[in-house]
Structures are given as structure tokens and as C-alpha cells.
């Protein structure tokens, strides 16, 4: 079947590794140091020339949005249960909060990367703020689907409440620089109980 | 009784207006533009020379911490009910969330200034991060006192849960760039009910 597999174009093959290396280095640097990191530091960390960077991206804003999108996808799938995990809706929701509890115990955790980016940019129309919002909405969508399957009185309200608890917990872990110690799971549990998800 | 009132020292009288003007301008600028604003822009906005600034503060970090402290005090007292307001504990707690709902409806609201500063600095030992943590703890202390007076099953847990809801709601209003539309009050209500605060 190799003959039917589309071969990557010469351009794609040549640029993909550079692009990925740049985005991975950028995501780590933006998260640890903030969105005001300069182009020079970015290129140095990625081992990429400025010329190469500008061949792939039109601006630093463009790099920031693309790197958040790439890193965000991994962050979100690390929080969610496996799609084929055979768990009741309540356990699928609680999985997310247990993952957040684990993350918060790491000294490297500086809060939800989407919130961090949005707080730093202070511009809801920036392309990276739009990416951040899309991922926050994806988490709310996950909660809403599970809340509905779990028989919540008001799945949409519960989904937004759980997102608020997720964000507030992640912010707390960052601002206090310490583990949540069960606060996120206890708060999610109280709201699931109140919403009738057993 | 004027003879018994201590007169401000000549130094305090001369420096106080400059100091306050600088801190007020700095607080607004840091909140709107971020903590990476340069000294020049800061002094220009305040109408203060760099020389005057360095006579009052040892560094920009020092200005940032002092300006957050000054603005934070007003922000927190704007959220809390008047100390002499004759309200039941539950209403005193809900007052905070109603204030947050109002704040979130303003296009100028960029989230809780303490969270914003902590997210931007990414350094829990920075003097401004320490100020931010002190104010977050003051809000939790307020919730704990009221939760205790209101007969909560576990006042300390409820106080932390309410702080998480406050922070998550403020982050949501910022990231979504729109009013909370009752989400903060609905979530606080659910947790107060669950905790047995009637």
C-alpha cells in the first residue's frame, strides 16, 4: 500500500522539524518566562535562525498562537480520560480534577497555560487569546456532555461551574505555589452532588 | 484640639503626593498593560522624574509591589460589605459575588489584579506575588469568618471553595471578555447550600 500513501511534499518534509522544534521551544519558554520573551531568545532556545522563523511565521504573535495550540492540545488530552475509557460520567469528570490535583503538586506548574496567556496578553482579540478561549470552551463542552449523560439537572450550568472550579483551582495552585491538597476534587464533588450527578 | 494633632514632617508632606501619584498611575498602567511596562513609561504616566522615583523606591519591583498593595486595598474593600452592614453571614458572602458580577460587566475588567500579577510574574517570591497572596488570603479569611458564623459544616473548606469560585469566575470574565451573567452567584449559592449555610 505504500504507493497509495501520499508522500509529503519536499517543502513540508524540510520545514516540519524546524517548525515543530520552534513551537515546542516557544511553548516552554512562553509558559516559564511569559509572552514578552523576545524573538532572539526564542530562536536561540529553539536553535533556529530568525530568517527560518520568518519563513514559517509572519510574526511573534503568530508563533505564540501556534505554540499554545500545539502545547494546549497535549495539555488538554492529558487532563481528559481516554475516549474509550469505560467509566461512568461522574468518574470521567472527576478524572480531570484528579489530574489537576497531580499537576498542582509539581513545582514547575505555573497554572493553566490558557489562562496564563490570556492574563498576560490582556487582549481578547489576540490570536493566542482566541486559541486559549477555544480550549477553555472544549473543556466546558466535555463537562457538558458528561453532565448530560450523568443526568445533571442543568448540564450547561454544571459545565460552566466545573470550568470555574478548574480555573480557580489552577490559579490557586499557581498563586499559592503549592499543591491543591484535594480542594479541586472536593469542590467538584460538592457541585456534582448538588447537580444530581450520582 | 488642633494643637494635639501631630503635624506631618516636612519630608512626608513633600513626598506623599508624588508617591501617591506614582503608585496610582503605576497600578493602572500595570493592570492595563502588564508588569513589563518600563520605568520610563511609568514615570511619564505619573508625571514624575526617574530621579524622584528612585528617591522613593529602590526598584521597579518595589513600585509594583507598593502599587498593588495600594490599589488592592481599594479593590478588596470594594468587594466586601461595609463592616457595620447588618446582614446575615450568607448575605455578606453573597455580597462579594454580586460585586464580582457587576465588575465583570465592565469592558475595562481584566480579571482579579492579584491573580493577573501572579500569573504575569511567575515568581512566587517576588514582593508583588507576596502582596497578591496576602490579599487572596484576606478574602479567604473573610469567607471563613462568615462561614463559621453562618454555621457551615466545615468553614475552612467552604472558605477555600468560595475563593476558588471567586478566582475562577474572575478568570473566566477576563478570558471570555464578557459578563459572568450570574455564574459566580449561582456557583457560590450551590456551595453555600451544600455546606449548610442558610
Short mmCIF file of C-alpha atoms in Angstrom, two decimals:
data_model
loop_
_atom_site.label_atom_id
_atom_site.label_comp_id
_atom_site.label_asym_id
_atom_site.label_seq_id
_atom_site.Cartn_x
_atom_site.Cartn_y
_atom_site.Cartn_z
CA UNK A 1 0.00 0.00 0.00
CA UNK A 2 2.99 2.33 0.09
CA UNK A 3 2.29 3.52 -3.42
CA UNK A 4 -1.10 4.93 -2.36
CA UNK A 5 0.23 6.80 0.70
CA UNK A 6 0.62 10.47 -0.13
CA UNK A 7 4.27 11.43 0.06
CA UNK A 8 4.92 14.64 1.97
CA UNK A 9 5.96 17.44 -0.34
CA UNK A 10 9.64 18.32 -0.37
CA UNK A 11 8.80 21.64 1.31
CA UNK A 12 6.74 20.06 4.09
CA UNK A 13 9.44 17.47 4.78
CA UNK A 14 12.10 20.16 5.01
CA UNK A 15 10.12 22.57 7.20
CA UNK A 16 8.21 20.28 9.57
CA UNK A 17 11.06 19.51 12.00
CA UNK A 18 12.11 23.17 12.25
CA UNK A 19 8.52 24.26 12.77
CA UNK A 20 7.93 21.69 15.47
CA UNK A 21 11.21 22.39 17.23
CA UNK A 22 10.45 26.10 17.23
CA UNK A 23 6.90 25.64 18.53
CA UNK A 24 7.94 23.25 21.30
CA UNK A 25 10.74 25.53 22.47
CA UNK A 26 8.42 28.55 22.22
CA UNK A 27 5.63 26.91 24.23
CA UNK A 28 8.01 26.02 27.06
CA UNK A 29 9.64 29.44 27.06
CA UNK A 30 6.36 31.40 26.94
CA UNK A 31 4.97 29.30 29.79
CA UNK A 32 8.02 29.65 32.02
CA UNK A 33 9.08 33.21 31.16
CA UNK A 34 5.96 34.91 29.84
CA UNK A 35 4.68 36.16 26.49
CA UNK A 36 7.12 39.08 26.41
CA UNK A 37 10.09 36.88 25.58
CA UNK A 38 11.87 38.37 22.57
CA UNK A 39 12.33 36.83 19.15
CA UNK A 40 16.10 36.43 19.70
CA UNK A 41 15.67 34.39 22.89
CA UNK A 42 13.01 32.32 21.19
CA UNK A 43 15.18 31.48 18.18
CA UNK A 44 18.21 30.81 20.40
CA UNK A 45 16.25 28.35 22.57
CA UNK A 46 14.92 26.55 19.50
CA UNK A 47 18.25 26.57 17.65
CA UNK A 48 16.52 28.22 14.70
CA UNK A 49 17.65 31.32 12.79
CA UNK A 50 15.43 34.39 12.69
CA UNK A 51 15.35 34.02 8.92
CA UNK A 52 13.97 30.46 9.28
CA UNK A 53 11.42 31.65 11.80
CA UNK A 54 10.13 34.35 9.48
CA UNK A 55 9.90 31.83 6.65
CA UNK A 56 7.47 29.83 8.79
CA UNK A 57 5.61 32.52 10.73
CA UNK A 58 4.66 36.08 9.94
CA UNK A 59 5.18 37.40 13.49
CA UNK A 60 5.89 36.56 17.11
CA UNK A 61 2.13 36.75 17.76
CA UNK A 62 1.71 34.04 15.15
CA UNK A 63 4.36 31.86 16.88
CA UNK A 64 2.67 32.43 20.24
CA UNK A 65 -0.75 31.36 18.97
CA UNK A 66 0.60 28.31 17.11
CA UNK A 67 2.74 27.18 20.05
CA UNK A 68 -0.17 27.49 22.50
CA UNK A 69 -2.32 25.50 20.12
CA UNK A 70 0.30 22.74 19.83
CA UNK A 71 1.10 22.55 23.57
CA UNK A 72 -2.55 23.06 24.53
CA UNK A 73 -3.66 20.01 22.65
CA UNK A 74 -1.29 17.84 24.72
CA UNK A 75 -2.26 19.61 27.95
CA UNK A 76 -5.97 19.05 27.36
CA UNK A 77 -5.65 15.42 26.34
CA UNK A 78 -3.52 14.85 29.44
CA UNK A 79 -6.43 16.09 31.56
CA UNK A 80 -9.24 14.16 29.86
CA UNK A 81 -9.86 10.43 30.31
CA UNK A 82 -9.07 8.22 27.32
CA UNK A 83 -12.02 8.41 24.88
CA UNK A 84 -12.53 4.65 25.15
CA UNK A 85 -12.17 4.51 28.96
CA UNK A 86 -15.22 2.66 30.21
CA UNK A 87 -16.11 4.94 33.13
CA UNK A 88 -19.39 6.44 34.37
CA UNK A 89 -19.84 10.17 33.52
CA UNK A 90 -19.15 11.28 37.10
CA UNK A 91 -15.83 9.41 37.14
CA UNK A 92 -14.90 10.86 33.75
CA UNK A 93 -15.46 14.37 35.12
CA UNK A 94 -13.58 13.60 38.35
CA UNK A 95 -10.67 12.26 36.28
CA UNK A 96 -10.00 15.84 35.11
CA UNK A 97 -9.87 17.20 38.66
CA UNK A 98 -7.64 14.36 39.84
CA UNK A 99 -5.26 15.14 37.01
CA UNK A 100 -5.27 18.81 38.03
CA UNK A 101 -4.50 17.82 41.63
CA UNK A 102 -1.47 15.85 40.36
CA UNK A 103 -0.28 18.71 38.15
CA UNK A 104 -0.57 21.19 41.01
CA UNK A 105 1.87 19.12 43.06
CA UNK A 106 4.67 19.80 40.57
CA UNK A 107 7.00 22.72 41.38
CA UNK A 108 7.01 23.50 37.64
CA UNK A 109 3.27 24.06 37.50
CA UNK A 110 2.54 27.75 36.79
CA UNK A 111 -1.21 27.39 36.31
CA UNK A 112 -3.35 26.66 33.27
CA UNK A 113 -1.37 27.78 30.20
CA UNK A 114 -4.50 29.14 28.53
CA UNK A 115 -5.39 31.35 31.49
CA UNK A 116 -1.76 32.44 31.89
CA UNK A 117 -1.59 33.53 28.24
CA UNK A 118 -4.92 35.38 28.40
CA UNK A 119 -3.99 37.15 31.66
CA UNK A 120 -0.65 38.22 30.20
CA UNK A 121 -1.94 39.41 26.82
CA UNK A 122 -4.87 41.46 28.17
CA UNK A 123 -6.28 41.49 24.64
CA UNK A 124 -9.20 39.19 23.96
CA UNK A 125 -8.75 39.56 20.19
CA UNK A 126 -5.11 38.47 20.11
CA UNK A 127 -4.84 35.22 18.10
CA UNK A 128 -3.40 33.41 21.14
CA UNK A 129 -6.30 34.64 23.33
CA UNK A 130 -8.65 33.17 20.72
CA UNK A 131 -6.78 29.83 20.93
CA UNK A 132 -6.98 29.98 24.75
CA UNK A 133 -10.74 30.56 24.62
CA UNK A 134 -11.22 27.67 22.18
CA UNK A 135 -9.51 25.24 24.60
CA UNK A 136 -11.43 26.57 27.62
CA UNK A 137 -14.64 26.04 25.63
CA UNK A 138 -13.53 22.49 24.71
CA UNK A 139 -13.19 21.66 28.42
CA UNK A 140 -16.66 23.11 29.11
CA UNK A 141 -18.04 21.06 26.19
CA UNK A 142 -16.55 17.89 27.68
CA UNK A 143 -18.10 18.68 31.08
CA UNK A 144 -21.49 19.44 29.45
CA UNK A 145 -21.60 16.16 27.52
CA UNK A 146 -20.73 14.14 30.61
CA UNK A 147 -23.13 16.15 32.81
CA UNK A 148 -25.92 15.43 30.36
CA UNK A 149 -25.11 11.70 30.25
CA UNK A 150 -24.87 11.72 34.06
CA UNK A 151 -28.38 13.14 34.43
CA UNK A 152 -27.49 16.62 35.79
CA UNK A 153 -30.48 18.89 36.45
CA UNK A 154 -28.89 21.64 34.36
CA UNK A 155 -25.94 20.25 32.36
CA UNK A 156 -24.97 23.61 30.88
CA UNK A 157 -24.84 25.36 34.26
CA UNK A 158 -22.90 22.48 35.82
CA UNK A 159 -20.41 22.50 32.92
CA UNK A 160 -19.70 26.21 33.45
CA UNK A 161 -19.48 25.77 37.23
CA UNK A 162 -16.94 22.96 36.82
CA UNK A 163 -14.90 25.10 34.43
CA UNK A 164 -14.89 27.88 37.04
CA UNK A 165 -13.68 25.41 39.67
CA UNK A 166 -11.00 24.12 37.32
CA UNK A 167 -9.75 27.64 36.57
CA UNK A 168 -9.94 28.87 40.14
CA UNK A 169 -8.09 25.80 41.39
CA UNK A 170 -5.37 26.10 38.78
CA UNK A 171 -4.98 29.80 39.62
CA UNK A 172 -4.79 28.99 43.31
CA UNK A 173 -2.08 26.36 42.83
CA UNK A 174 -0.05 28.94 40.89
CA UNK A 175 -0.59 31.92 43.22
CA UNK A 176 -0.01 29.92 46.40
CA UNK A 177 2.83 27.92 44.83
CA UNK A 178 1.65 24.76 46.46
CA UNK A 179 -0.38 21.63 45.83
CA UNK A 180 -4.18 21.86 45.94
CA UNK A 181 -4.32 19.10 48.53
CA UNK A 182 -7.77 17.86 47.49
CA UNK A 183 -9.50 21.26 47.19
CA UNK A 184 -10.32 20.88 43.47
CA UNK A 185 -11.74 17.38 43.85
CA UNK A 186 -13.75 18.32 46.98
CA UNK A 187 -15.29 21.34 45.24
CA UNK A 188 -16.13 19.43 42.06
CA UNK A 189 -17.67 16.68 44.20
CA UNK A 190 -19.91 19.18 46.04
CA UNK A 191 -21.15 20.63 42.74
CA UNK A 192 -21.74 17.20 41.15
CA UNK A 193 -23.76 16.17 44.22
CA UNK A 194 -25.77 19.42 44.14
CA UNK A 195 -26.49 18.93 40.43
CA UNK A 196 -27.77 15.37 40.94
CA UNK A 197 -24.95 13.55 39.09
CA UNK A 198 -24.51 10.33 41.04
CA UNK B 1 -7.70 70.09 69.52
CA UNK B 2 -5.53 71.13 66.58
CA UNK B 3 -2.52 71.64 68.83
CA UNK B 4 -2.50 67.91 69.77
CA UNK B 5 -2.69 66.64 66.17
CA UNK B 6 0.76 65.53 65.08
CA UNK B 7 1.96 67.66 62.20
CA UNK B 8 3.32 65.67 59.25
CA UNK B 9 7.06 66.02 58.95
CA UNK B 10 8.31 68.34 56.23
CA UNK B 11 9.69 65.32 54.35
CA UNK B 12 6.44 63.35 54.50
CA UNK B 13 4.43 66.38 53.34
CA UNK B 14 6.75 66.93 50.39
CA UNK B 15 6.97 63.31 49.26
CA UNK B 16 3.47 62.00 49.91
CA UNK B 17 1.74 63.49 46.84
CA UNK B 18 4.48 62.32 44.47
CA UNK B 19 4.48 58.87 45.98
CA UNK B 20 0.71 58.55 45.73
CA UNK B 21 0.58 59.92 42.20
CA UNK B 22 3.27 57.48 41.13
CA UNK B 23 1.59 54.48 42.78
CA UNK B 24 -1.85 55.29 41.37
CA UNK B 25 -0.50 55.75 37.86
CA UNK B 26 1.60 52.60 38.22
CA UNK B 27 -1.31 50.48 39.44
CA UNK B 28 -3.47 51.50 36.49
CA UNK B 29 -0.69 51.00 33.98
CA UNK B 30 0.43 47.61 35.34
CA UNK B 31 -3.18 46.41 35.33
CA UNK B 32 -3.94 47.57 31.79
CA UNK B 33 -0.57 46.95 30.14
CA UNK B 34 1.13 44.31 32.27
CA UNK B 35 4.04 44.14 34.68
CA UNK B 36 6.65 44.54 31.92
CA UNK B 37 5.93 48.24 31.46
CA UNK B 38 9.24 50.13 31.59
CA UNK B 39 10.34 52.70 34.13
CA UNK B 40 10.22 55.49 31.52
CA UNK B 41 6.57 54.83 30.63
CA UNK B 42 5.73 54.61 34.30
CA UNK B 43 7.33 57.93 35.19
CA UNK B 44 5.82 59.62 32.12
CA UNK B 45 2.30 58.44 33.04
CA UNK B 46 2.75 59.65 36.61
CA UNK B 47 4.40 62.94 35.65
CA UNK B 48 7.31 62.07 37.92
CA UNK B 49 11.02 62.18 37.09
CA UNK B 50 13.09 59.00 37.28
CA UNK B 51 15.21 60.75 39.86
CA UNK B 52 12.13 61.34 42.05
CA UNK B 53 11.05 57.76 41.58
CA UNK B 54 14.40 56.39 42.74
CA UNK B 55 14.30 58.70 45.76
CA UNK B 56 11.08 56.97 46.82
CA UNK B 57 11.61 53.38 45.64
CA UNK B 58 14.65 51.23 45.24
CA UNK B 59 13.45 49.43 42.08
CA UNK B 60 10.57 48.84 39.69
CA UNK B 61 9.77 45.65 41.61
CA UNK B 62 9.36 47.80 44.70
CA UNK B 63 6.96 50.16 42.82
CA UNK B 64 5.00 47.17 41.53
CA UNK B 65 4.55 45.67 45.00
CA UNK B 66 3.64 49.01 46.60
CA UNK B 67 1.18 49.93 43.83
CA UNK B 68 -0.55 46.55 44.03
CA UNK B 69 -0.82 46.96 47.78
CA UNK B 70 -2.34 50.43 47.45
CA UNK B 71 -4.78 49.56 44.62
CA UNK B 72 -5.53 46.15 46.16
CA UNK B 73 -6.76 47.64 49.36
CA UNK B 74 -9.40 49.63 47.44
CA UNK B 75 -10.28 46.64 45.26
CA UNK B 76 -10.83 44.38 48.27
CA UNK B 77 -12.86 46.89 50.26
CA UNK B 78 -15.00 47.46 47.14
CA UNK B 79 -15.83 43.73 47.16
CA UNK B 80 -16.57 43.32 50.88
CA UNK B 81 -19.75 44.53 52.58
CA UNK B 82 -19.38 47.53 54.90
CA UNK B 83 -18.06 46.27 58.26
CA UNK B 84 -21.14 47.66 60.02
CA UNK B 85 -23.66 46.37 57.44
CA UNK B 86 -26.27 44.46 59.41
CA UNK B 87 -26.55 41.40 57.18
CA UNK B 88 -26.67 37.65 57.87
CA UNK B 89 -23.39 35.81 57.09
CA UNK B 90 -24.77 34.25 53.90
CA UNK B 91 -25.75 37.66 52.54
CA UNK B 92 -22.34 39.08 53.47
CA UNK B 93 -20.67 36.30 51.48
CA UNK B 94 -23.05 36.72 48.53
CA UNK B 95 -22.34 40.46 48.54
CA UNK B 96 -18.80 39.67 47.33
CA UNK B 97 -20.05 37.57 44.42
CA UNK B 98 -22.64 40.18 43.43
CA UNK B 99 -19.88 42.79 43.36
CA UNK B 100 -17.80 40.49 41.17
CA UNK B 101 -20.76 40.02 38.80
CA UNK B 102 -21.01 43.83 38.49
CA UNK B 103 -17.27 44.23 37.91
CA UNK B 104 -17.28 41.54 35.23
CA UNK B 105 -19.83 43.55 33.23
CA UNK B 106 -17.33 46.38 32.71
CA UNK B 107 -15.34 46.30 29.45
CA UNK B 108 -12.33 47.52 31.47
CA UNK B 109 -12.32 44.48 33.76
CA UNK B 110 -9.22 42.38 33.11
CA UNK B 111 -9.70 39.94 35.98
CA UNK B 112 -8.58 39.98 39.59
CA UNK B 113 -5.48 42.23 39.79
CA UNK B 114 -3.80 39.89 42.29
CA UNK B 115 -4.18 36.86 40.03
CA UNK B 116 -3.11 38.87 36.99
CA UNK B 117 0.08 40.00 38.74
CA UNK B 118 0.91 36.49 39.98
CA UNK B 119 0.27 34.92 36.57
CA UNK B 120 2.48 37.50 34.90
CA UNK B 121 5.37 37.39 37.35
CA UNK B 122 5.65 33.58 37.51
CA UNK B 123 7.73 34.01 40.64
CA UNK B 124 6.04 33.26 43.94
CA UNK B 125 8.82 35.00 45.89
CA UNK B 126 8.56 38.32 44.06
CA UNK B 127 7.44 41.03 46.54
CA UNK B 128 4.31 41.72 44.45
CA UNK B 129 3.43 37.99 44.42
CA UNK B 130 3.68 38.08 48.20
CA UNK B 131 1.30 41.07 48.28
CA UNK B 132 -1.09 39.23 45.93
CA UNK B 133 -1.08 36.16 48.19
CA UNK B 134 -1.75 38.30 51.28
CA UNK B 135 -4.89 39.78 49.68
CA UNK B 136 -6.11 36.39 48.45
CA UNK B 137 -5.67 35.08 51.99
CA UNK B 138 -7.59 38.09 53.36
CA UNK B 139 -10.55 37.18 51.15
CA UNK B 140 -10.39 33.56 52.33
CA UNK B 141 -10.24 34.80 55.95
CA UNK B 142 -13.37 36.89 55.38
CA UNK B 143 -15.19 33.87 53.91
CA UNK B 144 -14.03 31.64 56.79
CA UNK B 145 -15.27 34.03 59.49
CA UNK B 146 -18.66 34.38 57.81
CA UNK B 147 -18.91 30.63 57.12
CA UNK B 148 -18.24 29.96 60.79
CA UNK B 149 -20.85 32.48 61.92
CA UNK B 150 -23.27 31.01 59.35
CA UNK B 151 -22.90 27.50 60.76
CA UNK B 152 -21.07 25.84 57.85
CA UNK B 153 -20.22 22.16 58.40
CA UNK B 154 -16.57 22.87 57.51
CA UNK B 155 -15.89 26.64 57.49
CA UNK B 156 -12.29 26.30 56.35
CA UNK B 157 -13.15 24.09 53.37
CA UNK B 158 -16.05 26.32 52.36
CA UNK B 159 -13.81 29.42 52.59
CA UNK B 160 -11.28 27.87 50.22
CA UNK B 161 -14.02 26.65 47.87
CA UNK B 162 -15.52 30.14 47.70
CA UNK B 163 -12.08 31.61 46.98
CA UNK B 164 -11.67 29.12 44.13
CA UNK B 165 -15.06 30.13 42.73
CA UNK B 166 -14.15 33.80 43.05
CA UNK B 167 -10.84 33.30 41.22
CA UNK B 168 -12.26 31.00 38.54
CA UNK B 169 -15.11 33.41 37.87
CA UNK B 170 -12.82 36.41 37.65
CA UNK B 171 -10.53 34.48 35.27
CA UNK B 172 -13.50 33.47 33.14
CA UNK B 173 -14.79 37.04 32.84
CA UNK B 174 -11.32 38.09 31.67
CA UNK B 175 -10.65 35.20 29.27
CA UNK B 176 -14.13 35.26 27.72
CA UNK B 177 -14.23 39.08 27.74
CA UNK B 178 -17.82 39.08 28.81
CA UNK B 179 -20.05 39.41 31.85
CA UNK B 180 -20.48 36.40 34.13
CA UNK B 181 -24.26 36.58 33.77
CA UNK B 182 -24.97 35.06 37.18
CA UNK B 183 -22.47 32.17 37.04
CA UNK B 184 -20.46 33.33 40.08
CA UNK B 185 -23.54 33.87 42.26
CA UNK B 186 -25.12 30.56 41.16
CA UNK B 187 -21.94 28.61 41.97
CA UNK B 188 -21.44 30.31 45.35
CA UNK B 189 -25.10 29.62 46.16
CA UNK B 190 -24.72 25.89 45.37
CA UNK B 191 -21.68 25.63 47.66
CA UNK B 192 -23.30 27.59 50.50
CA UNK B 193 -26.34 25.28 50.29
CA UNK B 194 -24.12 22.19 50.25
CA UNK B 195 -22.20 23.47 53.29
CA UNK B 196 -25.36 24.07 55.30
CA UNK B 197 -25.15 27.88 55.42
CA UNK B 198 -28.78 29.00 55.27
#
